[in-house]
Amino acid sequence: MAGAVSTLPIKTEARGEPAYAPAATVEPFWVRALLIGIALAFLTLFLFVPLVAVFTEALKKGWDTYLTAIVEPDAIAAIKLTLITASIAVPLNLVFGVAAAWAIAKFEFRGKSVLLTLIDLPFSISPVISGLIYVLIFGAQGWLGPWLTEHNIKILFAVPGIVLATIFVTFPFVARELIPLMQSQGNEEEEAALVLGASGWRTFWHVTLPNIKWGLLYGVILCNARAMGEFGAVSVVSGHIRGETNTMPLQVEILYNEYNFAAAFAIASLLALLALVTLAIKTFIEWRVHRAEPQTVDHIQDN
């Protein structure tokens, strides 16, 4: 046939049926090798080399120096504050993310686009600006500053300010992960459950939540990683009080500015380990989700 696109057979193992793809989409070997080489070069230069450098510098003076830097009182205080901040911010963002995604994906209401815009707000502004917003609100010369001072309530340069700044920069992660997932699933299963007499909460726990559990866990992991590694917004509101308001990233900055490189890289290595663990869990979840997708398709086809 004139103008027909030539095809090459490609074996499909899933169903044992031959598939055909346009020859134009089958790149020559040298093109694939070049693209893979460029990708590996970028990964090596911007990921593997810095990662190796962090652990090399952290262990440069031996394990004794490394362990001493980690168990130093200010370092322990920074680690505790980081964990406390994440343990407060992540659950709150989990509740907000699920509620926002449920409302946006399952209902139509006025202000829906405004809510979506507000969810994306932390992505569109600098974390430093986010911290300055809290300074303008809770600072001594801010809107609520005089009232807070009068009632002896500390927000800035204290744990509440750090938690608020962390919540602000991390709250889009869970919501933005769940919104497209819920929208793609539709409302059919929830409507069927309601028709059968299930209450709203029962529908959520037994229908919606099982369908979004992997996406929810994925969003929580990303939220937790950002909460523990946040620097800009926390730096503005913390006051850099050693042993009190320094999180792990701020402690790294202080030690590095004091030319205490071994201790700085030791704390940085803990953050790097956190990133590696997060990446491993993220990869597992992606594998689990992709593994479940064919089963879901086959189940639908069988029915």
PDB file of N, CA and C in Angstrom, residues 36-135:
ATOM      1  N   ILE A  36      22.277   6.738  26.480  1.00  0.00           N
ATOM      2  CA  ILE A  36      22.536   6.099  27.776  1.00  0.00           C
ATOM      3  C   ILE A  36      23.835   6.622  28.362  1.00  0.00           C
ATOM      4  N   GLY A  37      24.846   6.802  27.518  1.00  0.00           N
ATOM      5  CA  GLY A  37      26.125   7.326  28.003  1.00  0.00           C
ATOM      6  C   GLY A  37      26.008   8.728  28.559  1.00  0.00           C
ATOM      7  N   ILE A  38      25.236   9.591  27.873  1.00  0.00           N
ATOM      8  CA  ILE A  38      25.034  10.957  28.368  1.00  0.00           C
ATOM      9  C   ILE A  38      24.297  10.942  29.704  1.00  0.00           C
ATOM     10  N   ALA A  39      23.261  10.094  29.807  1.00  0.00           N
ATOM     11  CA  ALA A  39      22.507  10.008  31.059  1.00  0.00           C
ATOM     12  C   ALA A  39      23.398   9.533  32.204  1.00  0.00           C
ATOM     13  N   LEU A  40      24.214   8.509  31.944  1.00  0.00           N
ATOM     14  CA  LEU A  40      25.113   7.992  32.981  1.00  0.00           C
ATOM     15  C   LEU A  40      26.174   9.025  33.361  1.00  0.00           C
ATOM     16  N   ALA A  41      26.644   9.799  32.377  1.00  0.00           N
ATOM     17  CA  ALA A  41      27.631  10.831  32.675  1.00  0.00           C
ATOM     18  C   ALA A  41      27.049  11.901  33.589  1.00  0.00           C
ATOM     19  N   PHE A  42      25.805  12.317  33.324  1.00  0.00           N
ATOM     20  CA  PHE A  42      25.154  13.307  34.177  1.00  0.00           C
ATOM     21  C   PHE A  42      24.914  12.749  35.575  1.00  0.00           C
ATOM     22  N   LEU A  43      24.459  11.495  35.659  1.00  0.00           N
ATOM     23  CA  LEU A  43      24.238  10.889  36.969  1.00  0.00           C
ATOM     24  C   LEU A  43      25.540  10.804  37.752  1.00  0.00           C
ATOM     25  N   THR A  44      26.605  10.425  37.067  1.00  0.00           N
ATOM     26  CA  THR A  44      27.900  10.310  37.743  1.00  0.00           C
ATOM     27  C   THR A  44      28.388  11.663  38.236  1.00  0.00           C
ATOM     28  N   LEU A  45      28.258  12.681  37.388  1.00  0.00           N
ATOM     29  CA  LEU A  45      28.792  14.002  37.714  1.00  0.00           C
ATOM     30  C   LEU A  45      27.984  14.707  38.797  1.00  0.00           C
ATOM     31  N   PHE A  46      26.663  14.598  38.712  1.00  0.00           N
ATOM     32  CA  PHE A  46      25.815  15.393  39.600  1.00  0.00           C
ATOM     33  C   PHE A  46      25.205  14.603  40.746  1.00  0.00           C
ATOM     34  N   LEU A  47      25.352  13.277  40.761  1.00  0.00           N
ATOM     35  CA  LEU A  47      24.775  12.479  41.837  1.00  0.00           C
ATOM     36  C   LEU A  47      25.818  11.614  42.532  1.00  0.00           C
ATOM     37  N   PHE A  48      26.451  10.734  41.792  1.00  0.00           N
ATOM     38  CA  PHE A  48      27.363   9.774  42.413  1.00  0.00           C
ATOM     39  C   PHE A  48      28.615  10.438  42.980  1.00  0.00           C
ATOM     40  N   VAL A  49      29.221  11.351  42.221  1.00  0.00           N
ATOM     41  CA  VAL A  49      30.445  12.010  42.700  1.00  0.00           C
ATOM     42  C   VAL A  49      30.180  12.829  43.960  1.00  0.00           C
ATOM     43  N   PRO A  50      29.140  13.701  44.005  1.00  0.00           N
ATOM     44  CA  PRO A  50      28.876  14.415  45.269  1.00  0.00           C
ATOM     45  C   PRO A  50      28.554  13.474  46.427  1.00  0.00           C
ATOM     46  N   LEU A  51      27.829  12.387  46.136  1.00  0.00           N
ATOM     47  CA  LEU A  51      27.475  11.455  47.197  1.00  0.00           C
ATOM     48  C   LEU A  51      28.712  10.782  47.774  1.00  0.00           C
ATOM     49  N   VAL A  52      29.594  10.344  46.897  1.00  0.00           N
ATOM     50  CA  VAL A  52      30.839   9.723  47.352  1.00  0.00           C
ATOM     51  C   VAL A  52      31.699  10.737  48.108  1.00  0.00           C
ATOM     52  N   ALA A  53      31.717  11.978  47.629  1.00  0.00           N
ATOM     53  CA  ALA A  53      32.511  13.019  48.284  1.00  0.00           C
ATOM     54  C   ALA A  53      32.029  13.279  49.709  1.00  0.00           C
ATOM     55  N   VAL A  54      30.701  13.265  49.906  1.00  0.00           N
ATOM     56  CA  VAL A  54      30.155  13.500  51.246  1.00  0.00           C
ATOM     57  C   VAL A  54      30.643  12.443  52.223  1.00  0.00           C
ATOM     58  N   PHE A  55      30.517  11.172  51.854  1.00  0.00           N
ATOM     59  CA  PHE A  55      30.929  10.097  52.761  1.00  0.00           C
ATOM     60  C   PHE A  55      32.445  10.027  52.900  1.00  0.00           C
ATOM     61  N   THR A  56      33.172  10.358  51.842  1.00  0.00           N
ATOM     62  CA  THR A  56      34.636  10.365  51.924  1.00  0.00           C
ATOM     63  C   THR A  56      35.126  11.423  52.899  1.00  0.00           C
ATOM     64  N   GLU A  57      34.572  12.639  52.788  1.00  0.00           N
ATOM     65  CA  GLU A  57      34.973  13.715  53.698  1.00  0.00           C
ATOM     66  C   GLU A  57      34.509  13.437  55.125  1.00  0.00           C
ATOM     67  N   ALA A  58      33.349  12.812  55.267  1.00  0.00           N
ATOM     68  CA  ALA A  58      32.836  12.515  56.607  1.00  0.00           C
ATOM     69  C   ALA A  58      33.733  11.522  57.336  1.00  0.00           C
ATOM     70  N   LEU A  59      34.284  10.555  56.607  1.00  0.00           N
ATOM     71  CA  LEU A  59      35.116   9.509  57.209  1.00  0.00           C
ATOM     72  C   LEU A  59      36.604   9.752  57.026  1.00  0.00           C
ATOM     73  N   LYS A  60      36.963  10.939  56.565  1.00  0.00           N
ATOM     74  CA  LYS A  60      38.351  11.240  56.241  1.00  0.00           C
ATOM     75  C   LYS A  60      39.266  11.128  57.454  1.00  0.00           C
ATOM     76  N   LYS A  61      38.770  11.520  58.624  1.00  0.00           N
ATOM     77  CA  LYS A  61      39.581  11.491  59.840  1.00  0.00           C
ATOM     78  C   LYS A  61      39.283  10.286  60.715  1.00  0.00           C
ATOM     79  N   GLY A  62      38.598   9.298  60.167  1.00  0.00           N
ATOM     80  CA  GLY A  62      38.356   8.065  60.892  1.00  0.00           C
ATOM     81  C   GLY A  62      36.983   7.999  61.543  1.00  0.00           C
ATOM     82  N   TRP A  63      36.648   6.781  61.986  1.00  0.00           N
ATOM     83  CA  TRP A  63      35.340   6.532  62.588  1.00  0.00           C
ATOM     84  C   TRP A  63      35.179   7.250  63.921  1.00  0.00           C
ATOM     85  N   ASP A  64      36.260   7.385  64.663  1.00  0.00           N
ATOM     86  CA  ASP A  64      36.153   8.043  65.969  1.00  0.00           C
ATOM     87  C   ASP A  64      35.708   9.485  65.819  1.00  0.00           C
ATOM     88  N   THR A  65      36.331  10.199  64.889  1.00  0.00           N
ATOM     89  CA  THR A  65      35.942  11.590  64.645  1.00  0.00           C
ATOM     90  C   THR A  65      34.518  11.673  64.123  1.00  0.00           C
ATOM     91  N   TYR A  66      34.157  10.730  63.270  1.00  0.00           N
ATOM     92  CA  TYR A  66      32.807  10.697  62.703  1.00  0.00           C
ATOM     93  C   TYR A  66      31.760  10.512  63.803  1.00  0.00           C
ATOM     94  N   LEU A  67      31.959   9.521  64.656  1.00  0.00           N
ATOM     95  CA  LEU A  67      30.991   9.251  65.713  1.00  0.00           C
ATOM     96  C   LEU A  67      30.953  10.377  66.737  1.00  0.00           C
ATOM     97  N   THR A  68      32.116  10.967  67.013  1.00  0.00           N
ATOM     98  CA  THR A  68      32.167  12.083  67.958  1.00  0.00           C
ATOM     99  C   THR A  68      31.346  13.259  67.448  1.00  0.00           C
ATOM    100  N   ALA A  69      31.424  13.525  66.144  1.00  0.00           N
ATOM    101  CA  ALA A  69      30.665  14.631  65.556  1.00  0.00           C
ATOM    102  C   ALA A  69      29.162  14.380  65.627  1.00  0.00           C
ATOM    103  N   ILE A  70      28.758  13.122  65.485  1.00  0.00           N
ATOM    104  CA  ILE A  70      27.333  12.806  65.480  1.00  0.00           C
ATOM    105  C   ILE A  70      26.732  12.853  66.881  1.00  0.00           C
ATOM    106  N   VAL A  71      27.502  12.403  67.890  1.00  0.00           N
ATOM    107  CA  VAL A  71      26.971  12.361  69.261  1.00  0.00           C
ATOM    108  C   VAL A  71      27.239  13.641  70.031  1.00  0.00           C
ATOM    109  N   GLU A  72      27.828  14.641  69.374  1.00  0.00           N
ATOM    110  CA  GLU A  72      28.055  15.928  70.023  1.00  0.00           C
ATOM    111  C   GLU A  72      26.702  16.535  70.403  1.00  0.00           C
ATOM    112  N   PRO A  73      26.592  17.195  71.584  1.00  0.00           N
ATOM    113  CA  PRO A  73      25.287  17.660  72.073  1.00  0.00           C
ATOM    114  C   PRO A  73      24.507  18.516  71.076  1.00  0.00           C
ATOM    115  N   ASP A  74      25.187  19.464  70.408  1.00  0.00           N
ATOM    116  CA  ASP A  74      24.473  20.303  69.440  1.00  0.00           C
ATOM    117  C   ASP A  74      23.960  19.486  68.258  1.00  0.00           C
ATOM    118  N   ALA A  75      24.733  18.490  67.843  1.00  0.00           N
ATOM    119  CA  ALA A  75      24.296  17.629  66.739  1.00  0.00           C
ATOM    120  C   ALA A  75      23.088  16.794  67.153  1.00  0.00           C
ATOM    121  N   ILE A  76      23.116  16.257  68.366  1.00  0.00           N
ATOM    122  CA  ILE A  76      21.980  15.472  68.869  1.00  0.00           C
ATOM    123  C   ILE A  76      20.737  16.347  68.939  1.00  0.00           C
ATOM    124  N   ALA A  77      20.902  17.590  69.413  1.00  0.00           N
ATOM    125  CA  ALA A  77      19.762  18.510  69.489  1.00  0.00           C
ATOM    126  C   ALA A  77      19.207  18.806  68.095  1.00  0.00           C
ATOM    127  N   ALA A  78      20.098  18.965  67.112  1.00  0.00           N
ATOM    128  CA  ALA A  78      19.651  19.227  65.740  1.00  0.00           C
ATOM    129  C   ALA A  78      18.903  18.032  65.170  1.00  0.00           C
ATOM    130  N   ILE A  79      19.401  16.836  65.440  1.00  0.00           N
ATOM    131  CA  ILE A  79      18.730  15.626  64.951  1.00  0.00           C
ATOM    132  C   ILE A  79      17.352  15.493  65.594  1.00  0.00           C
ATOM    133  N   LYS A  80      17.273  15.717  66.898  1.00  0.00           N
ATOM    134  CA  LYS A  80      15.987  15.623  67.595  1.00  0.00           C
ATOM    135  C   LYS A  80      14.989  16.630  67.058  1.00  0.00           C
ATOM    136  N   LEU A  81      15.446  17.880  66.854  1.00  0.00           N
ATOM    137  CA  LEU A  81      14.543  18.909  66.360  1.00  0.00           C
ATOM    138  C   LEU A  81      14.052  18.574  64.952  1.00  0.00           C
ATOM    139  N   THR A  82      14.938  18.025  64.124  1.00  0.00           N
ATOM    140  CA  THR A  82      14.537  17.622  62.776  1.00  0.00           C
ATOM    141  C   THR A  82      13.466  16.543  62.831  1.00  0.00           C
ATOM    142  N   LEU A  83      13.661  15.551  63.691  1.00  0.00           N
ATOM    143  CA  LEU A  83      12.683  14.473  63.817  1.00  0.00           C
ATOM    144  C   LEU A  83      11.359  14.974  64.391  1.00  0.00           C
ATOM    145  N   ILE A  84      11.425  15.875  65.368  1.00  0.00           N
ATOM    146  CA  ILE A  84      10.205  16.436  65.954  1.00  0.00           C
ATOM    147  C   ILE A  84       9.424  17.225  64.908  1.00  0.00           C
ATOM    148  N   THR A  85      10.138  18.050  64.153  1.00  0.00           N
ATOM    149  CA  THR A  85       9.489  18.855  63.123  1.00  0.00           C
ATOM    150  C   THR A  85       8.804  17.974  62.085  1.00  0.00           C
ATOM    151  N   ALA A  86       9.514  16.944  61.623  1.00  0.00           N
ATOM    152  CA  ALA A  86       8.933  16.049  60.622  1.00  0.00           C
ATOM    153  C   ALA A  86       7.752  15.276  61.198  1.00  0.00           C
ATOM    154  N   SER A  87       7.858  14.861  62.460  1.00  0.00           N
ATOM    155  CA  SER A  87       6.785  14.074  63.071  1.00  0.00           C
ATOM    156  C   SER A  87       5.512  14.887  63.264  1.00  0.00           C
ATOM    157  N   ILE A  88       5.627  16.211  63.290  1.00  0.00           N
ATOM    158  CA  ILE A  88       4.441  17.072  63.390  1.00  0.00           C
ATOM    159  C   ILE A  88       3.936  17.468  62.003  1.00  0.00           C
ATOM    160  N   ALA A  89       4.852  17.861  61.136  1.00  0.00           N
ATOM    161  CA  ALA A  89       4.465  18.392  59.825  1.00  0.00           C
ATOM    162  C   ALA A  89       3.882  17.317  58.916  1.00  0.00           C
ATOM    163  N   VAL A  90       4.490  16.134  58.906  1.00  0.00           N
ATOM    164  CA  VAL A  90       4.047  15.096  57.966  1.00  0.00           C
ATOM    165  C   VAL A  90       2.625  14.609  58.266  1.00  0.00           C
ATOM    166  N   PRO A  91       2.277  14.255  59.513  1.00  0.00           N
ATOM    167  CA  PRO A  91       0.884  13.839  59.760  1.00  0.00           C
ATOM    168  C   PRO A  91      -0.141  14.923  59.437  1.00  0.00           C
ATOM    169  N   LEU A  92       0.190  16.188  59.755  1.00  0.00           N
ATOM    170  CA  LEU A  92      -0.749  17.262  59.438  1.00  0.00           C
ATOM    171  C   LEU A  92      -0.932  17.407  57.927  1.00  0.00           C
ATOM    172  N   ASN A  93       0.169  17.306  57.187  1.00  0.00           N
ATOM    173  CA  ASN A  93       0.071  17.387  55.731  1.00  0.00           C
ATOM    174  C   ASN A  93      -0.620  16.170  55.144  1.00  0.00           C
ATOM    175  N   LEU A  94      -0.499  15.036  55.809  1.00  0.00           N
ATOM    176  CA  LEU A  94      -1.216  13.839  55.362  1.00  0.00           C
ATOM    177  C   LEU A  94      -2.719  14.064  55.447  1.00  0.00           C
ATOM    178  N   VAL A  95      -3.181  14.586  56.581  1.00  0.00           N
ATOM    179  CA  VAL A  95      -4.619  14.845  56.754  1.00  0.00           C
ATOM    180  C   VAL A  95      -5.101  15.892  55.753  1.00  0.00           C
ATOM    181  N   PHE A  96      -4.332  16.982  55.635  1.00  0.00           N
ATOM    182  CA  PHE A  96      -4.724  18.031  54.688  1.00  0.00           C
ATOM    183  C   PHE A  96      -4.713  17.507  53.254  1.00  0.00           C
ATOM    184  N   GLY A  97      -3.681  16.756  52.886  1.00  0.00           N
ATOM    185  CA  GLY A  97      -3.563  16.268  51.521  1.00  0.00           C
ATOM    186  C   GLY A  97      -4.705  15.356  51.131  1.00  0.00           C
ATOM    187  N   VAL A  98      -5.068  14.441  52.030  1.00  0.00           N
ATOM    188  CA  VAL A  98      -6.178  13.527  51.740  1.00  0.00           C
ATOM    189  C   VAL A  98      -7.491  14.296  51.640  1.00  0.00           C
ATOM    190  N   ALA A  99      -7.724  15.225  52.566  1.00  0.00           N
ATOM    191  CA  ALA A  99      -8.969  15.999  52.546  1.00  0.00           C
ATOM    192  C   ALA A  99      -9.063  16.855  51.289  1.00  0.00           C
ATOM    193  N   ALA A 100      -7.949  17.534  50.937  1.00  0.00           N
ATOM    194  CA  ALA A 100      -7.956  18.393  49.754  1.00  0.00           C
ATOM    195  C   ALA A 100      -8.142  17.573  48.483  1.00  0.00           C
ATOM    196  N   ALA A 101      -7.441  16.452  48.386  1.00  0.00           N
ATOM    197  CA  ALA A 101      -7.565  15.609  47.194  1.00  0.00           C
ATOM    198  C   ALA A 101      -8.967  15.035  47.080  1.00  0.00           C
ATOM    199  N   TRP A 102      -9.542  14.614  48.196  1.00  0.00           N
ATOM    200  CA  TRP A 102     -10.908  14.078  48.210  1.00  0.00           C
ATOM    201  C   TRP A 102     -11.900  15.133  47.716  1.00  0.00           C
ATOM    202  N   ALA A 103     -11.762  16.358  48.231  1.00  0.00           N
ATOM    203  CA  ALA A 103     -12.682  17.427  47.847  1.00  0.00           C
ATOM    204  C   ALA A 103     -12.543  17.788  46.366  1.00  0.00           C
ATOM    205  N   ILE A 104     -11.295  17.903  45.892  1.00  0.00           N
ATOM    206  CA  ILE A 104     -11.060  18.346  44.523  1.00  0.00           C
ATOM    207  C   ILE A 104     -11.431  17.263  43.517  1.00  0.00           C
ATOM    208  N   ALA A 105     -11.097  16.010  43.815  1.00  0.00           N
ATOM    209  CA  ALA A 105     -11.307  14.926  42.856  1.00  0.00           C
ATOM    210  C   ALA A 105     -12.739  14.404  42.843  1.00  0.00           C
ATOM    211  N   LYS A 106     -13.430  14.491  43.966  1.00  0.00           N
ATOM    212  CA  LYS A 106     -14.741  13.851  44.065  1.00  0.00           C
ATOM    213  C   LYS A 106     -15.925  14.813  44.036  1.00  0.00           C
ATOM    214  N   PHE A 107     -15.683  16.127  44.180  1.00  0.00           N
ATOM    215  CA  PHE A 107     -16.788  17.069  44.282  1.00  0.00           C
ATOM    216  C   PHE A 107     -16.556  18.271  43.372  1.00  0.00           C
ATOM    217  N   GLU A 108     -17.628  18.928  43.029  1.00  0.00           N
ATOM    218  CA  GLU A 108     -17.589  20.186  42.301  1.00  0.00           C
ATOM    219  C   GLU A 108     -18.099  21.283  43.224  1.00  0.00           C
ATOM    220  N   PHE A 109     -17.357  22.366  43.363  1.00  0.00           N
ATOM    221  CA  PHE A 109     -17.763  23.441  44.259  1.00  0.00           C
ATOM    222  C   PHE A 109     -17.089  24.734  43.815  1.00  0.00           C
ATOM    223  N   ARG A 110     -17.655  25.839  44.268  1.00  0.00           N
ATOM    224  CA  ARG A 110     -17.066  27.141  43.963  1.00  0.00           C
ATOM    225  C   ARG A 110     -15.731  27.285  44.702  1.00  0.00           C
ATOM    226  N   GLY A 111     -14.759  27.870  44.023  1.00  0.00           N
ATOM    227  CA  GLY A 111     -13.445  28.064  44.631  1.00  0.00           C
ATOM    228  C   GLY A 111     -12.511  26.888  44.444  1.00  0.00           C
ATOM    229  N   LYS A 112     -12.918  25.916  43.635  1.00  0.00           N
ATOM    230  CA  LYS A 112     -12.077  24.736  43.422  1.00  0.00           C
ATOM    231  C   LYS A 112     -10.744  25.120  42.781  1.00  0.00           C
ATOM    232  N   SER A 113     -10.788  25.977  41.791  1.00  0.00           N
ATOM    233  CA  SER A 113      -9.552  26.413  41.133  1.00  0.00           C
ATOM    234  C   SER A 113      -8.680  27.226  42.072  1.00  0.00           C
ATOM    235  N   VAL A 114      -9.319  27.984  42.976  1.00  0.00           N
ATOM    236  CA  VAL A 114      -8.555  28.760  43.954  1.00  0.00           C
ATOM    237  C   VAL A 114      -7.819  27.825  44.905  1.00  0.00           C
ATOM    238  N   LEU A 115      -8.488  26.768  45.336  1.00  0.00           N
ATOM    239  CA  LEU A 115      -7.860  25.795  46.223  1.00  0.00           C
ATOM    240  C   LEU A 115      -6.670  25.129  45.537  1.00  0.00           C
ATOM    241  N   LEU A 116      -6.819  24.783  44.265  1.00  0.00           N
ATOM    242  CA  LEU A 116      -5.705  24.192  43.516  1.00  0.00           C
ATOM    243  C   LEU A 116      -4.533  25.153  43.425  1.00  0.00           C
ATOM    244  N   THR A 117      -4.825  26.423  43.230  1.00  0.00           N
ATOM    245  CA  THR A 117      -3.771  27.434  43.148  1.00  0.00           C
ATOM    246  C   THR A 117      -3.040  27.567  44.479  1.00  0.00           C
ATOM    247  N   LEU A 118      -3.792  27.558  45.576  1.00  0.00           N
ATOM    248  CA  LEU A 118      -3.174  27.668  46.897  1.00  0.00           C
ATOM    249  C   LEU A 118      -2.298  26.453  47.210  1.00  0.00           C
ATOM    250  N   ILE A 119      -2.724  25.281  46.764  1.00  0.00           N
ATOM    251  CA  ILE A 119      -1.917  24.080  46.986  1.00  0.00           C
ATOM    252  C   ILE A 119      -0.585  24.184  46.265  1.00  0.00           C
ATOM    253  N   ASP A 120      -0.597  24.775  45.080  1.00  0.00           N
ATOM    254  CA  ASP A 120       0.631  24.912  44.289  1.00  0.00           C
ATOM    255  C   ASP A 120       1.482  26.103  44.715  1.00  0.00           C
ATOM    256  N   LEU A 121       0.983  26.930  45.607  1.00  0.00           N
ATOM    257  CA  LEU A 121       1.687  28.159  45.982  1.00  0.00           C
ATOM    258  C   LEU A 121       3.110  27.910  46.488  1.00  0.00           C
ATOM    259  N   PRO A 122       3.341  26.948  47.391  1.00  0.00           N
ATOM    260  CA  PRO A 122       4.715  26.730  47.847  1.00  0.00           C
ATOM    261  C   PRO A 122       5.682  26.313  46.749  1.00  0.00           C
ATOM    262  N   PHE A 123       5.173  25.738  45.648  1.00  0.00           N
ATOM    263  CA  PHE A 123       6.032  25.371  44.527  1.00  0.00           C
ATOM    264  C   PHE A 123       6.467  26.583  43.712  1.00  0.00           C
ATOM    265  N   SER A 124       5.688  27.664  43.792  1.00  0.00           N
ATOM    266  CA  SER A 124       5.912  28.809  42.924  1.00  0.00           C
ATOM    267  C   SER A 124       6.707  29.933  43.571  1.00  0.00           C
ATOM    268  N   ILE A 125       6.924  29.874  44.874  1.00  0.00           N
ATOM    269  CA  ILE A 125       7.689  30.923  45.540  1.00  0.00           C
ATOM    270  C   ILE A 125       8.882  30.314  46.250  1.00  0.00           C
ATOM    271  N   SER A 126       9.898  31.127  46.467  1.00  0.00           N
ATOM    272  CA  SER A 126      11.125  30.662  47.120  1.00  0.00           C
ATOM    273  C   SER A 126      10.856  30.324  48.583  1.00  0.00           C
ATOM    274  N   PRO A 127      11.496  29.265  49.101  1.00  0.00           N
ATOM    275  CA  PRO A 127      11.342  28.960  50.531  1.00  0.00           C
ATOM    276  C   PRO A 127      11.770  30.113  51.429  1.00  0.00           C
ATOM    277  N   VAL A 128      12.761  30.884  50.999  1.00  0.00           N
ATOM    278  CA  VAL A 128      13.190  32.029  51.795  1.00  0.00           C
ATOM    279  C   VAL A 128      12.064  33.050  51.913  1.00  0.00           C
ATOM    280  N   ILE A 129      11.347  33.277  50.819  1.00  0.00           N
ATOM    281  CA  ILE A 129      10.201  34.186  50.860  1.00  0.00           C
ATOM    282  C   ILE A 129       9.121  33.637  51.784  1.00  0.00           C
ATOM    283  N   SER A 130       8.962  32.306  51.782  1.00  0.00           N
ATOM    284  CA  SER A 130       7.990  31.691  52.694  1.00  0.00           C
ATOM    285  C   SER A 130       8.350  32.008  54.144  1.00  0.00           C
ATOM    286  N   GLY A 131       9.637  31.911  54.468  1.00  0.00           N
ATOM    287  CA  GLY A 131      10.067  32.243  55.822  1.00  0.00           C
ATOM    288  C   GLY A 131       9.842  33.704  56.147  1.00  0.00           C
ATOM    289  N   LEU A 132      10.082  34.582  55.183  1.00  0.00           N
ATOM    290  CA  LEU A 132       9.879  36.016  55.415  1.00  0.00           C
ATOM    291  C   LEU A 132       8.416  36.341  55.663  1.00  0.00           C
ATOM    292  N   ILE A 133       7.520  35.573  55.046  1.00  0.00           N
ATOM    293  CA  ILE A 133       6.086  35.785  55.288  1.00  0.00           C
ATOM    294  C   ILE A 133       5.770  35.587  56.765  1.00  0.00           C
ATOM    295  N   TYR A 134       6.351  34.548  57.364  1.00  0.00           N
ATOM    296  CA  TYR A 134       6.114  34.299  58.787  1.00  0.00           C
ATOM    297  C   TYR A 134       6.767  35.379  59.653  1.00  0.00           C
ATOM    298  N   VAL A 135       7.879  35.931  59.208  1.00  0.00           N
ATOM    299  CA  VAL A 135       8.498  37.032  59.942  1.00  0.00           C
ATOM    300  C   VAL A 135       7.583  38.249  59.928  1.00  0.00           C
TER     301      VAL A 135
END
